PDB file of C-alpha atoms and ligand atoms in Angstrom:
ATOM      1  CA  UNK A   1     -18.305 -11.998 -21.896  1.00 35.00           C
ATOM      2  CA  UNK A   2     -18.514  -9.528 -19.048  1.00 40.00           C
ATOM      3  CA  UNK A   3     -21.190  -6.708 -20.635  1.00 39.00           C
ATOM      4  CA  UNK A   4     -21.074  -3.600 -18.027  1.00 39.00           C
ATOM      5  CA  UNK A   5     -24.167  -1.228 -18.355  1.00 39.00           C
ATOM      6  CA  UNK A   6     -23.242   2.634 -18.203  1.00 37.00           C
ATOM      7  CA  UNK A   7     -25.418   6.000 -17.953  1.00 38.00           C
ATOM      8  CA  UNK A   8     -24.539   7.946 -21.295  1.00 37.00           C
ATOM      9  CA  UNK A   9     -26.150  10.900 -21.685  1.00 37.00           C
ATOM     10  CA  UNK A  10     -27.678  11.431 -25.327  1.00 36.00           C
ATOM     11  CA  UNK A  11     -27.438  14.167 -27.733  1.00 35.00           C
ATOM     12  CA  UNK A  12     -30.619  15.634 -25.641  1.00 35.00           C
ATOM     13  CA  UNK A  13     -28.799  16.020 -22.274  1.00 35.00           C
ATOM     14  CA  UNK A  14     -30.590  12.151 -21.622  1.00 38.00           C
ATOM     15  CA  UNK A  15     -29.896   8.894 -19.615  1.00 38.00           C
ATOM     16  CA  UNK A  16     -28.942   6.385 -21.328  1.00 39.00           C
ATOM     17  CA  UNK A  17     -27.736   2.496 -21.348  1.00 39.00           C
ATOM     18  CA  UNK A  18     -24.521   1.552 -23.340  1.00 38.00           C
ATOM     19  CA  UNK A  19     -22.931  -2.146 -23.064  1.00 38.00           C
ATOM     20  CA  UNK A  20     -19.626  -2.097 -23.053  1.00 36.00           C
ATOM     21  CA  UNK A  21     -17.743  -5.112 -23.975  1.00 38.00           C
ATOM     22  CA  UNK A  22     -15.603  -5.366 -20.258  1.00 38.00           C
ATOM     23  CA  UNK A  23     -13.654  -8.409 -22.468  1.00 39.00           C
ATOM     24  CA  UNK A  24     -14.057 -11.874 -20.218  1.00 43.00           C
ATOM     25  CA  UNK A  25     -13.398 -10.127 -15.964  1.00 57.00           C
ATOM     26  CA  UNK A  26     -15.995  -8.580 -13.823  1.00 59.00           C
ATOM     27  CA  UNK A  27     -14.434  -5.302 -12.075  1.00 64.00           C
ATOM     28  CA  UNK A  28     -16.279  -3.146  -9.790  1.00 73.00           C
ATOM     29  CA  UNK A  29     -15.146   0.066 -10.144  1.00 71.00           C
ATOM     30  CA  UNK A  30     -16.430   1.459  -7.914  1.00 73.00           C
ATOM     31  CA  UNK A  31     -13.991  -0.589  -5.514  1.00 78.00           C
ATOM     32  CA  UNK A  32     -10.329   0.396  -4.400  1.00 85.00           C
ATOM     33  CA  UNK A  33      -7.561  -2.211  -6.572  1.00 92.00           C
ATOM     34  CA  UNK A  34      -7.565  -4.950  -3.355  1.00 96.00           C
ATOM     35  CA  UNK A  35      -5.923  -8.775  -5.701  1.00 97.00           C
ATOM     36  CA  UNK A  36      -4.654 -10.905  -3.676  1.00 98.00           C
ATOM     37  CA  UNK A  37      -1.828 -13.004  -5.727  1.00 98.00           C
ATOM     38  CA  UNK A  38      -1.520 -16.417  -5.290  1.00 98.00           C
ATOM     39  CA  UNK A  39       0.143 -19.876  -6.503  1.00 98.00           C
ATOM     40  CA  UNK A  40       1.970 -21.898  -5.512  1.00 98.00           C
ATOM     41  CA  UNK A  41       6.479 -21.854  -3.933  1.00 98.00           C
ATOM     42  CA  UNK A  42       8.624 -20.629  -6.515  1.00 98.00           C
ATOM     43  CA  UNK A  43       6.366 -19.599  -9.006  1.00 98.00           C
ATOM     44  CA  UNK A  44       6.791 -15.454  -9.508  1.00 98.00           C
ATOM     45  CA  UNK A  45       4.365 -13.544  -6.939  1.00 98.00           C
ATOM     46  CA  UNK A  46       6.628 -11.766  -5.410  1.00 97.00           C
ATOM     47  CA  UNK A  47       9.298 -11.130  -8.766  1.00 97.00           C
ATOM     48  CA  UNK A  48       5.113 -10.312 -10.374  1.00 97.00           C
ATOM     49  CA  UNK A  49       3.825  -8.132  -7.403  1.00 97.00           C
ATOM     50  CA  UNK A  50       6.735  -5.768  -8.485  1.00 94.00           C
ATOM     51  CA  UNK A  51       6.446  -5.436 -11.933  1.00 95.00           C
ATOM     52  CA  UNK A  52       2.609  -4.310 -10.430  1.00 96.00           C
ATOM     53  CA  UNK A  53       3.424  -2.551  -7.973  1.00 94.00           C
ATOM     54  CA  UNK A  54       4.737  -0.100  -9.635  1.00 91.00           C
ATOM     55  CA  UNK A  55       2.244   0.224 -13.300  1.00 90.00           C
ATOM     56  CA  UNK A  56      -0.471   0.459 -11.402  1.00 93.00           C
ATOM     57  CA  UNK A  57       1.008   1.997  -8.243  1.00 89.00           C
ATOM     58  CA  UNK A  58      -0.826  -0.395  -5.237  1.00 94.00           C
ATOM     59  CA  UNK A  59       0.975  -1.197  -2.403  1.00 96.00           C
ATOM     60  CA  UNK A  60       2.837  -5.247  -2.104  1.00 96.00           C
ATOM     61  CA  UNK A  61       2.544  -7.002   0.844  1.00 98.00           C
ATOM     62  CA  UNK A  62       3.912 -10.101   1.189  1.00 98.00           C
ATOM     63  CA  UNK A  63       3.576 -11.497   4.576  1.00 98.00           C
ATOM     64  CA  UNK A  64       6.784 -14.173   4.061  1.00 97.00           C
ATOM     65  CA  UNK A  65       8.589 -10.636   2.929  1.00 96.00           C
ATOM     66  CA  UNK A  66       7.449  -8.625   6.151  1.00 97.00           C
ATOM     67  CA  UNK A  67       7.915 -11.695   8.727  1.00 97.00           C
ATOM     68  CA  UNK A  68      11.652 -11.480   6.229  1.00 95.00           C
ATOM     69  CA  UNK A  69      11.666  -8.022   8.153  1.00 95.00           C
ATOM     70  CA  UNK A  70      11.040  -8.935  11.148  1.00 96.00           C
ATOM     71  CA  UNK A  71      13.498 -12.157  11.284  1.00 94.00           C
ATOM     72  CA  UNK A  72      16.418  -9.812  10.607  1.00 93.00           C
ATOM     73  CA  UNK A  73      15.146  -7.531  13.203  1.00 95.00           C
ATOM     74  CA  UNK A  74      15.278  -9.981  15.509  1.00 95.00           C
ATOM     75  CA  UNK A  75      11.496  -9.050  16.898  1.00 97.00           C
ATOM     76  CA  UNK A  76       9.875 -11.878  19.090  1.00 97.00           C
ATOM     77  CA  UNK A  77       7.092 -12.759  16.269  1.00 97.00           C
ATOM     78  CA  UNK A  78      10.773 -13.078  14.139  1.00 97.00           C
ATOM     79  CA  UNK A  79      11.423 -15.526  16.343  1.00 97.00           C
ATOM     80  CA  UNK A  80       8.872 -17.245  16.193  1.00 97.00           C
ATOM     81  CA  UNK A  81       8.057 -16.888  12.076  1.00 97.00           C
ATOM     82  CA  UNK A  82      11.187 -18.623  11.849  1.00 96.00           C
ATOM     83  CA  UNK A  83      10.845 -21.831  14.076  1.00 96.00           C
ATOM     84  CA  UNK A  84       8.053 -22.434  11.324  1.00 98.00           C
ATOM     85  CA  UNK A  85       9.224 -21.396   8.604  1.00 97.00           C
ATOM     86  CA  UNK A  86      13.335 -23.204   8.517  1.00 95.00           C
ATOM     87  CA  UNK A  87      11.380 -25.984   8.505  1.00 96.00           C
ATOM     88  CA  UNK A  88       8.463 -24.903   5.534  1.00 97.00           C
ATOM     89  CA  UNK A  89       5.718 -24.723   8.126  1.00 98.00           C
ATOM     90  CA  UNK A  90       2.520 -22.167   7.989  1.00 98.00           C
ATOM     91  CA  UNK A  91       2.988 -20.027  10.881  1.00 98.00           C
ATOM     92  CA  UNK A  92      -0.144 -20.146  12.892  1.00 98.00           C
ATOM     93  CA  UNK A  93      -3.129 -18.494  11.776  1.00 98.00           C
ATOM     94  CA  UNK A  94      -3.507 -15.105  14.144  1.00 97.00           C
ATOM     95  CA  UNK A  95      -0.140 -14.638  14.203  1.00 97.00           C
ATOM     96  CA  UNK A  96      -0.065 -14.001  10.170  1.00 98.00           C
ATOM     97  CA  UNK A  97      -3.574 -12.571  10.717  1.00 98.00           C
ATOM     98  CA  UNK A  98      -2.771 -10.107  13.482  1.00 97.00           C
ATOM     99  CA  UNK A  99       0.275  -8.684  11.491  1.00 98.00           C
ATOM    100  CA  UNK A 100      -1.584  -8.254   8.246  1.00 98.00           C
ATOM    101  CA  UNK A 101      -4.547  -6.563  10.371  1.00 97.00           C
ATOM    102  CA  UNK A 102      -0.978  -4.053  11.502  1.00 97.00           C
ATOM    103  CA  UNK A 103       0.206  -3.898   8.146  1.00 97.00           C
ATOM    104  CA  UNK A 104      -2.955  -2.851   6.417  1.00 96.00           C
ATOM    105  CA  UNK A 105      -3.400   0.927   9.389  1.00 95.00           C
ATOM    106  CA  UNK A 106      -0.796   1.439   6.802  1.00 96.00           C
ATOM    107  CA  UNK A 107      -2.336   4.324   4.268  1.00 94.00           C
ATOM    108  CA  UNK A 108      -0.659   2.943   1.195  1.00 94.00           C
ATOM    109  CA  UNK A 109      -2.997   0.103   1.310  1.00 94.00           C
ATOM    110  CA  UNK A 110      -6.328   2.178   1.344  1.00 91.00           C
ATOM    111  CA  UNK A 111      -6.491   2.783  -2.254  1.00 87.00           C
ATOM    112  CA  UNK A 112      -5.301  -1.200  -2.859  1.00 92.00           C
ATOM    113  CA  UNK A 113      -2.913  -3.847  -2.557  1.00 96.00           C
ATOM    114  CA  UNK A 114      -1.456  -7.017  -4.694  1.00 97.00           C
ATOM    115  CA  UNK A 115      -1.286  -9.902  -0.839  1.00 98.00           C
ATOM    116  CA  UNK A 116       1.645 -12.266  -1.364  1.00 98.00           C
ATOM    117  CA  UNK A 117       1.721 -15.109  -0.210  1.00 98.00           C
ATOM    118  CA  UNK A 118      -1.641 -14.123   2.216  1.00 98.00           C
ATOM    119  CA  UNK A 119      -4.086 -16.073   2.019  1.00 98.00           C
ATOM    120  CA  UNK A 120      -2.654 -18.989   2.502  1.00 98.00           C
ATOM    121  CA  UNK A 121      -5.910 -21.271   4.513  1.00 98.00           C
ATOM    122  CA  UNK A 122      -9.409 -20.386   4.852  1.00 96.00           C
ATOM    123  CA  UNK A 123      -9.051 -18.776   7.812  1.00 97.00           C
ATOM    124  CA  UNK A 124      -7.096 -16.644   6.072  1.00 98.00           C
ATOM    125  CA  UNK A 125      -9.167 -15.414   3.405  1.00 98.00           C
ATOM    126  CA  UNK A 126     -12.592 -15.211   5.558  1.00 97.00           C
ATOM    127  CA  UNK A 127     -10.330 -13.019   7.836  1.00 98.00           C
ATOM    128  CA  UNK A 128      -9.271 -10.960   4.924  1.00 98.00           C
ATOM    129  CA  UNK A 129     -12.844 -10.830   3.812  1.00 96.00           C
ATOM    130  CA  UNK A 130     -13.687  -9.314   7.686  1.00 97.00           C
ATOM    131  CA  UNK A 131     -10.995  -6.508   7.541  1.00 96.00           C
ATOM    132  CA  UNK A 132     -11.876  -5.591   3.567  1.00 96.00           C
ATOM    133  CA  UNK A 133     -15.807  -5.792   4.688  1.00 95.00           C
ATOM    134  CA  UNK A 134     -14.249  -3.254   7.916  1.00 94.00           C
ATOM    135  CA  UNK A 135     -13.180  -0.894   5.589  1.00 90.00           C
ATOM    136  CA  UNK A 136     -16.454  -1.010   2.871  1.00 92.00           C
ATOM    137  CA  UNK A 137     -14.298  -3.118  -0.029  1.00 93.00           C
ATOM    138  CA  UNK A 138     -13.922  -6.300  -1.165  1.00 92.00           C
ATOM    139  CA  UNK A 139     -11.102  -9.072  -3.383  1.00 96.00           C
ATOM    140  CA  UNK A 140     -11.585  -7.391  -7.040  1.00 95.00           C
ATOM    141  CA  UNK A 141      -9.716 -10.740  -7.891  1.00 96.00           C
ATOM    142  CA  UNK A 142      -7.145 -13.390  -7.129  1.00 97.00           C
ATOM    143  CA  UNK A 143      -4.834 -14.284  -9.367  1.00 98.00           C
ATOM    144  CA  UNK A 144      -3.843 -18.044  -9.464  1.00 98.00           C
ATOM    145  CA  UNK A 145      -0.896 -18.716 -11.050  1.00 98.00           C
ATOM    146  CA  UNK A 146       0.633 -21.684 -11.209  1.00 97.00           C
ATOM    147  CA  UNK A 147       3.302 -24.446 -12.694  1.00 97.00           C
ATOM    148  CA  UNK A 148       4.291 -27.579 -12.213  1.00 97.00           C
ATOM    149  CA  UNK A 149       5.896 -29.149  -9.454  1.00 96.00           C
ATOM    150  CA  UNK A 150       9.587 -29.643 -11.392  1.00 96.00           C
ATOM    151  CA  UNK A 151       8.824 -26.071 -13.163  1.00 97.00           C
ATOM    152  CA  UNK A 152       8.914 -24.500  -9.553  1.00 97.00           C
ATOM    153  CA  UNK A 153      12.216 -26.760  -7.882  1.00 96.00           C
ATOM    154  CA  UNK A 154      14.108 -24.807 -11.316  1.00 96.00           C
ATOM    155  CA  UNK A 155      13.289 -21.778  -9.724  1.00 97.00           C
ATOM    156  CA  UNK A 156      13.760 -22.247  -6.038  1.00 96.00           C
ATOM    157  CA  UNK A 157      16.722 -23.864  -6.609  1.00 95.00           C
ATOM    158  CA  UNK A 158      17.996 -21.323  -8.377  1.00 96.00           C
ATOM    159  CA  UNK A 159      16.501 -18.380  -6.001  1.00 97.00           C
ATOM    160  CA  UNK A 160      19.044 -15.460  -5.090  1.00 97.00           C
ATOM    161  CA  UNK A 161      16.822 -12.387  -2.937  1.00 95.00           C
ATOM    162  CA  UNK A 162      18.293  -9.060  -1.245  1.00 95.00           C
ATOM    163  CA  UNK A 163      18.734  -9.170   2.276  1.00 92.00           C
ATOM    164  CA  UNK A 164      18.682  -5.550   2.255  1.00 92.00           C
ATOM    165  CA  UNK A 165      15.746  -4.166  -0.684  1.00 92.00           C
ATOM    166  CA  UNK A 166      13.928  -7.645  -1.249  1.00 92.00           C
ATOM    167  CA  UNK A 167      15.170  -8.257  -4.887  1.00 95.00           C
ATOM    168  CA  UNK A 168      14.567 -11.785  -6.674  1.00 96.00           C
ATOM    169  CA  UNK A 169      17.413 -12.457  -8.236  1.00 97.00           C
ATOM    170  CA  UNK A 170      17.925 -16.174 -10.090  1.00 97.00           C
ATOM    171  CA  UNK A 171      21.734 -17.133 -10.265  1.00 96.00           C
ATOM    172  CA  UNK A 172      20.828 -19.514 -13.925  1.00 94.00           C
ATOM    173  CA  UNK A 173      18.712 -16.304 -16.026  1.00 93.00           C
ATOM    174  CA  UNK A 174      18.275 -13.517 -13.293  1.00 94.00           C
ATOM    175  CA  UNK A 175      22.098 -13.028 -11.564  1.00 97.00           C
ATOM    176  CA  UNK A 176      23.058  -9.807  -9.826  1.00 98.00           C
ATOM    177  CA  UNK A 177      25.919  -8.291 -12.568  1.00 98.00           C
ATOM    178  CA  UNK A 178      28.153  -7.642  -9.906  1.00 97.00           C
ATOM    179  CA  UNK A 179      27.863 -11.341  -7.960  1.00 96.00           C
ATOM    180  CA  UNK A 180      26.533 -11.147  -4.626  1.00 97.00           C
ATOM    181  CA  UNK A 181      25.647  -7.384  -4.166  1.00 98.00           C
ATOM    182  CA  UNK A 182      21.770  -5.855  -5.047  1.00 98.00           C
ATOM    183  CA  UNK A 183      21.818  -3.759  -8.519  1.00 98.00           C
ATOM    184  CA  UNK A 184      18.673  -1.973  -6.926  1.00 96.00           C
ATOM    185  CA  UNK A 185      19.789  -1.521  -2.972  1.00 97.00           C
ATOM    186  CA  UNK A 186      23.900  -2.605  -3.544  1.00 97.00           C
ATOM    187  CA  UNK A 187      22.800  -5.419  -0.534  1.00 96.00           C
ATOM    188  CA  UNK A 188      23.493  -8.710   0.271  1.00 96.00           C
ATOM    189  CA  UNK A 189      22.494 -11.167  -1.896  1.00 97.00           C
ATOM    190  CA  UNK A 190      21.655 -14.746  -0.174  1.00 95.00           C
ATOM    191  CA  UNK A 191      19.925 -18.110  -0.510  1.00 95.00           C
ATOM    192  CA  UNK A 192      16.957 -17.727   1.875  1.00 94.00           C
ATOM    193  CA  UNK A 193      17.725 -20.638   4.241  1.00 91.00           C
ATOM    194  CA  UNK A 194      13.946 -22.124   3.200  1.00 94.00           C
ATOM    195  CA  UNK A 195      15.465 -22.553  -0.147  1.00 93.00           C
ATOM    196  CA  UNK A 196      16.626 -25.201   1.029  1.00 91.00           C
ATOM    197  CA  UNK A 197      16.197 -29.203  -0.828  1.00 91.00           C
ATOM    198  CA  UNK A 198      14.515 -30.426   1.726  1.00 90.00           C
ATOM    199  CA  UNK A 199      12.453 -27.727   2.456  1.00 95.00           C
ATOM    200  CA  UNK A 200      11.279 -26.795  -0.694  1.00 96.00           C
ATOM    201  CA  UNK A 201       9.616 -29.669  -1.239  1.00 96.00           C
ATOM    202  CA  UNK A 202       8.179 -29.445   2.675  1.00 97.00           C
ATOM    203  CA  UNK A 203       6.692 -26.089   0.858  1.00 97.00           C
ATOM    204  CA  UNK A 204       5.232 -27.921  -1.697  1.00 97.00           C
ATOM    205  CA  UNK A 205       3.751 -30.346   0.160  1.00 97.00           C
ATOM    206  CA  UNK A 206       2.158 -27.701   2.736  1.00 98.00           C
ATOM    207  CA  UNK A 207       1.046 -25.877  -0.466  1.00 98.00           C
ATOM    208  CA  UNK A 208      -0.752 -29.008  -1.695  1.00 97.00           C
ATOM    209  CA  UNK A 209      -2.088 -29.826   1.006  1.00 97.00           C
ATOM    210  CA  UNK A 210      -3.339 -26.075   3.276  1.00 97.00           C
ATOM    211  CA  UNK A 211      -3.566 -23.504   0.210  1.00 98.00           C
ATOM    212  CA  UNK A 212      -4.591 -24.999  -2.449  1.00 96.00           C
ATOM    213  CA  UNK A 213      -8.097 -25.948  -1.170  1.00 96.00           C
ATOM    214  CA  UNK A 214      -8.150 -22.736  -1.537  1.00 97.00           C
ATOM    215  CA  UNK A 215      -8.281 -21.952  -4.772  1.00 97.00           C
ATOM    216  CA  UNK A 216     -12.242 -23.561  -4.987  1.00 97.00           C
ATOM    217  CA  UNK A 217     -13.083 -20.954  -2.277  1.00 96.00           C
ATOM    218  CA  UNK A 218     -12.005 -17.773  -4.801  1.00 97.00           C
ATOM    219  CA  UNK A 219     -13.458 -20.385  -7.286  1.00 97.00           C
ATOM    220  CA  UNK A 220     -17.191 -20.853  -6.071  1.00 96.00           C
ATOM    221  CA  UNK A 221     -17.429 -17.278  -5.512  1.00 95.00           C
ATOM    222  CA  UNK A 222     -16.324 -16.540  -9.793  1.00 95.00           C
ATOM    223  CA  UNK A 223     -12.653 -14.216  -7.532  1.00 96.00           C
ATOM    224  CA  UNK A 224      -9.913 -16.149  -9.619  1.00 97.00           C
ATOM    225  CA  UNK A 225      -8.140 -15.911 -12.379  1.00 97.00           C
ATOM    226  CA  UNK A 226      -5.784 -19.152 -13.772  1.00 97.00           C
ATOM    227  CA  UNK A 227      -2.572 -17.466 -15.151  1.00 97.00           C
ATOM    228  CA  UNK A 228      -0.191 -20.120 -17.031  1.00 97.00           C
ATOM    229  CA  UNK A 229       3.323 -19.095 -14.597  1.00 98.00           C
ATOM    230  CA  UNK A 230       5.294 -21.878 -17.250  1.00 97.00           C
ATOM    231  CA  UNK A 231       5.149 -18.576 -19.936  1.00 97.00           C
ATOM    232  CA  UNK A 232       8.517 -15.953 -19.581  1.00 97.00           C
ATOM    233  CA  UNK A 233       8.262 -13.278 -16.611  1.00 97.00           C
ATOM    234  CA  UNK A 234       7.413 -10.916 -19.681  1.00 97.00           C
ATOM    235  CA  UNK A 235       4.778 -12.945 -20.743  1.00 98.00           C
ATOM    236  CA  UNK A 236       3.122 -13.441 -17.670  1.00 98.00           C
ATOM    237  CA  UNK A 237       3.426 -10.040 -16.757  1.00 98.00           C
ATOM    238  CA  UNK A 238       1.199  -9.195 -19.939  1.00 97.00           C
ATOM    239  CA  UNK A 239      -1.933 -12.318 -17.930  1.00 97.00           C
ATOM    240  CA  UNK A 240      -1.117 -10.156 -15.806  1.00 97.00           C
ATOM    241  CA  UNK A 241      -1.627  -6.798 -16.744  1.00 96.00           C
ATOM    242  CA  UNK A 242      -4.799  -7.347 -19.125  1.00 96.00           C
ATOM    243  CA  UNK A 243      -6.280  -9.274 -15.773  1.00 95.00           C
ATOM    244  CA  UNK A 244      -5.611  -5.946 -13.552  1.00 95.00           C
ATOM    245  CA  UNK A 245      -6.253  -3.399 -16.446  1.00 93.00           C
ATOM    246  CA  UNK A 246     -10.126  -4.924 -16.604  1.00 91.00           C
ATOM    247  CA  UNK A 247     -10.509  -5.269 -13.347  1.00 89.00           C
ATOM    248  CA  UNK A 248      -9.867  -1.766 -12.121  1.00 81.00           C
TER     249      UNK A 248
HETATM  250  P1  LIG B   1       7.015 -17.079   0.712  1.00 64.17           P
HETATM  251  O1  LIG B   1       8.032 -16.112   1.230  1.00 64.17           O
HETATM  252  O2  LIG B   1       5.427 -16.359   0.765  1.00 64.17           O
HETATM  253  O3  LIG B   1       7.518 -18.455   0.040  1.00 64.17           O
HETATM  254  P2  LIG B   1       6.743 -19.166  -1.091  1.00 64.17           P
HETATM  255  O4  LIG B   1       4.735 -18.280  -0.983  1.00 64.17           O
HETATM  256  O5  LIG B   1       7.318 -19.800  -0.861  1.00 64.17           O
HETATM  257  O6  LIG B   1       6.709 -18.060  -2.429  1.00 64.17           O
HETATM  258  P3  LIG B   1       8.041 -17.567  -2.975  1.00 64.17           P
HETATM  259  O7  LIG B   1       8.507 -16.102  -2.349  1.00 64.17           O
HETATM  260  O8  LIG B   1       9.094 -18.637  -3.133  1.00 64.17           O
HETATM  261  O9  LIG B   1       8.359 -18.106  -4.252  1.00 64.17           O
HETATM  262  P4  LIG B   1       7.530 -16.493  -5.379  1.00 64.17           P
HETATM  263  O10 LIG B   1       5.958 -17.372  -6.043  1.00 64.17           O
HETATM  264  O11 LIG B   1       7.065 -15.336  -4.851  1.00 64.17           O
HETATM  265  O12 LIG B   1       8.431 -16.644  -6.359  1.00 64.17           O
HETATM  266  P5  LIG B   1       9.536 -15.843  -6.141  1.00 64.17           P
HETATM  267  O13 LIG B   1       9.366 -14.390  -7.464  1.00 64.17           O
HETATM  268  O14 LIG B   1      10.804 -15.063  -5.936  1.00 64.17           O
HETATM  269  O15 LIG B   1       6.163 -17.568   2.056  1.00 64.17           O
HETATM  270  C1  LIG B   1       7.693 -18.098   2.775  1.00 64.17           C
HETATM  271  C2  LIG B   1       7.109 -18.627   4.998  1.00 64.17           C
HETATM  272  O16 LIG B   1       6.298 -17.987   5.424  1.00 64.17           O
HETATM  273  C3  LIG B   1       6.352 -19.277   4.377  1.00 64.17           C
HETATM  274  O17 LIG B   1       6.722 -21.269   3.975  1.00 64.17           O
HETATM  275  C4  LIG B   1       4.924 -19.747   5.768  1.00 64.17           C
HETATM  276  O18 LIG B   1       5.818 -20.433   7.069  1.00 64.17           O
HETATM  277  C5  LIG B   1       5.336 -18.374   6.155  1.00 64.17           C
HETATM  278  N1  LIG B   1       4.394 -17.408   5.392  1.00 64.17           N
HETATM  279  C6  LIG B   1       4.367 -16.900   4.573  1.00 64.17           C
HETATM  280  N2  LIG B   1       2.955 -16.649   4.552  1.00 64.17           N
HETATM  281  C7  LIG B   1       2.350 -17.179   5.386  1.00 64.17           C
HETATM  282  C8  LIG B   1       1.357 -17.105   5.789  1.00 64.17           C
HETATM  283  N3  LIG B   1      -0.037 -16.320   4.689  1.00 64.17           N
HETATM  284  N4  LIG B   1       1.119 -17.761   6.129  1.00 64.17           N
HETATM  285  C9  LIG B   1       1.176 -19.147   6.600  1.00 64.17           C
HETATM  286  N5  LIG B   1       2.791 -18.710   6.963  1.00 64.17           N
HETATM  287  C10 LIG B   1       3.183 -17.412   5.876  1.00 64.17           C
HETATM  288  O19 LIG B   1      10.555 -16.212  -7.937  1.00 64.17           O
HETATM  289  C11 LIG B   1      11.408 -16.783  -7.841  1.00 64.17           C
HETATM  290  C12 LIG B   1      12.034 -17.474  -8.599  1.00 64.17           C
HETATM  291  O20 LIG B   1      11.801 -17.425  -9.877  1.00 64.17           O
HETATM  292  C13 LIG B   1      12.999 -16.543  -8.648  1.00 64.17           C
HETATM  293  O21 LIG B   1      14.398 -16.713  -8.837  1.00 64.17           O
HETATM  294  C14 LIG B   1      12.514 -15.976 -10.244  1.00 64.17           C
HETATM  295  O22 LIG B   1      13.759 -14.916 -10.362  1.00 64.17           O
HETATM  296  C15 LIG B   1      12.180 -16.712 -10.781  1.00 64.17           C
HETATM  297  N6  LIG B   1      10.963 -16.113 -11.701  1.00 64.17           N
HETATM  298  C16 LIG B   1       9.432 -16.025 -11.268  1.00 64.17           C
HETATM  299  N7  LIG B   1       8.797 -16.178 -12.791  1.00 64.17           N
HETATM  300  C17 LIG B   1       9.634 -17.154 -13.375  1.00 64.17           C
HETATM  301  C18 LIG B   1       9.624 -17.127 -14.903  1.00 64.17           C
HETATM  302  N8  LIG B   1       7.722 -16.507 -15.090  1.00 64.17           N
HETATM  303  N9  LIG B   1      10.410 -17.923 -15.180  1.00 64.17           N
HETATM  304  C19 LIG B   1      10.949 -18.007 -15.212  1.00 64.17           C
HETATM  305  N10 LIG B   1      11.663 -17.710 -14.039  1.00 64.17           N
HETATM  306  C20 LIG B   1      11.016 -17.114 -13.384  1.00 64.17           C
HETATM  307 MG1  LIG B   2       7.808 -14.707  -2.633  1.00 64.17          MG
HETATM  308 ZN1  LIG B   3      18.871  -4.930  -2.393  1.00 64.17          ZN
END
C-alpha cells in the first residue's frame, strides 16, 4: 500500500497532515504523465495505447509506427529501418534514439506520453531518462503487459493493420467491417511484412534476448507494474486504466 501525505487546512486554517491510500502505485502529482507500455511483440501494446491515449489525452509515441511512417514516405531513415525490420532485428540505438528525440520536440508530448515499443535496450532506457531529465521530468510507470508465446503467435498471425492511419485489426476476432478497408479512415488494411511466421519468431527471440532484461532494470527502480495480457482487450484496458489513474 502506498500512502500519500497531503496538507489539508483544518477548521481553524491550520495545516494538518493527512494520509491517503493511493492503492499500491506510487505517483508523483508534480510530474507529467510519462508512461512506457512494455511487452513482447503482439501482446497488445498498440491496441491499448490507442485506448489510453483517448482516455487520458496523452500522446502515443510508437517507434514501430514512426519507422513505418518513414518507410511509407521512403525517407533515408525509412530505407535503413526497413533493412532491420524485415528480418525482425532492432534498428540501431543511435538512429532510434535520434528519432524519439525529434518526436519529443512536438508540443503534444509536453503534458505526457505513452511510449510504445521504446525503450527496447538498456542504452535506449538510459537515453529516455536523459531526454526526460532535460525537461525536468521522469517516468511515472512502466506498464509491463505479458502473455505466453502461443498467445502472441496467434495474435500476430491474425493481425491486420491500416496502412493509412495504423488502426489495428484481427482477422479472427476484430476484422474490419468491409474486408480490406479501414473502418476509421477508409485506408487499405494489410498484413505487416514482419508478421510473416519466420519473422514473428525472430522478433520474439530478439525481444527475449535484448529487451526483456529491461524488466529487471525498471523493477529495480520500483517502476514496473505487471499486467496480465492474456485477458480480453477490455480487461487489459481496465487493469491499465486503474494503474494510470493511481499513478497520476
Ligand atoms: P513494433 O511495431 O513496435 O512491433 P512489436 O513490438 O513487435 O509489437 P507489435 O506492434 O507487433 O505488437 P503490439 O504489442 O503492438 O500488439 P497489437 O496491439 O498490434 O516494432 C516493429 C519493428 O520496428 C521491430 O521489430 C524493430 O525492427 C523496429 N523497432 C521498433 N521500435 C524499436 C526500438 N525501440 N528499437 C529498435 N528497433 C525498433 O496487437 C496484436 C494483435 O493482437 C492484434 O490483431 C490485436 O487485435 C490483437 N490483440 C491485442 N490485444 C488483445 C487481447 N487482449 N486479446 C485478444 N487479441 C488481442
Ligand atoms: Mg504495436
Ligand atoms: Zn485507417
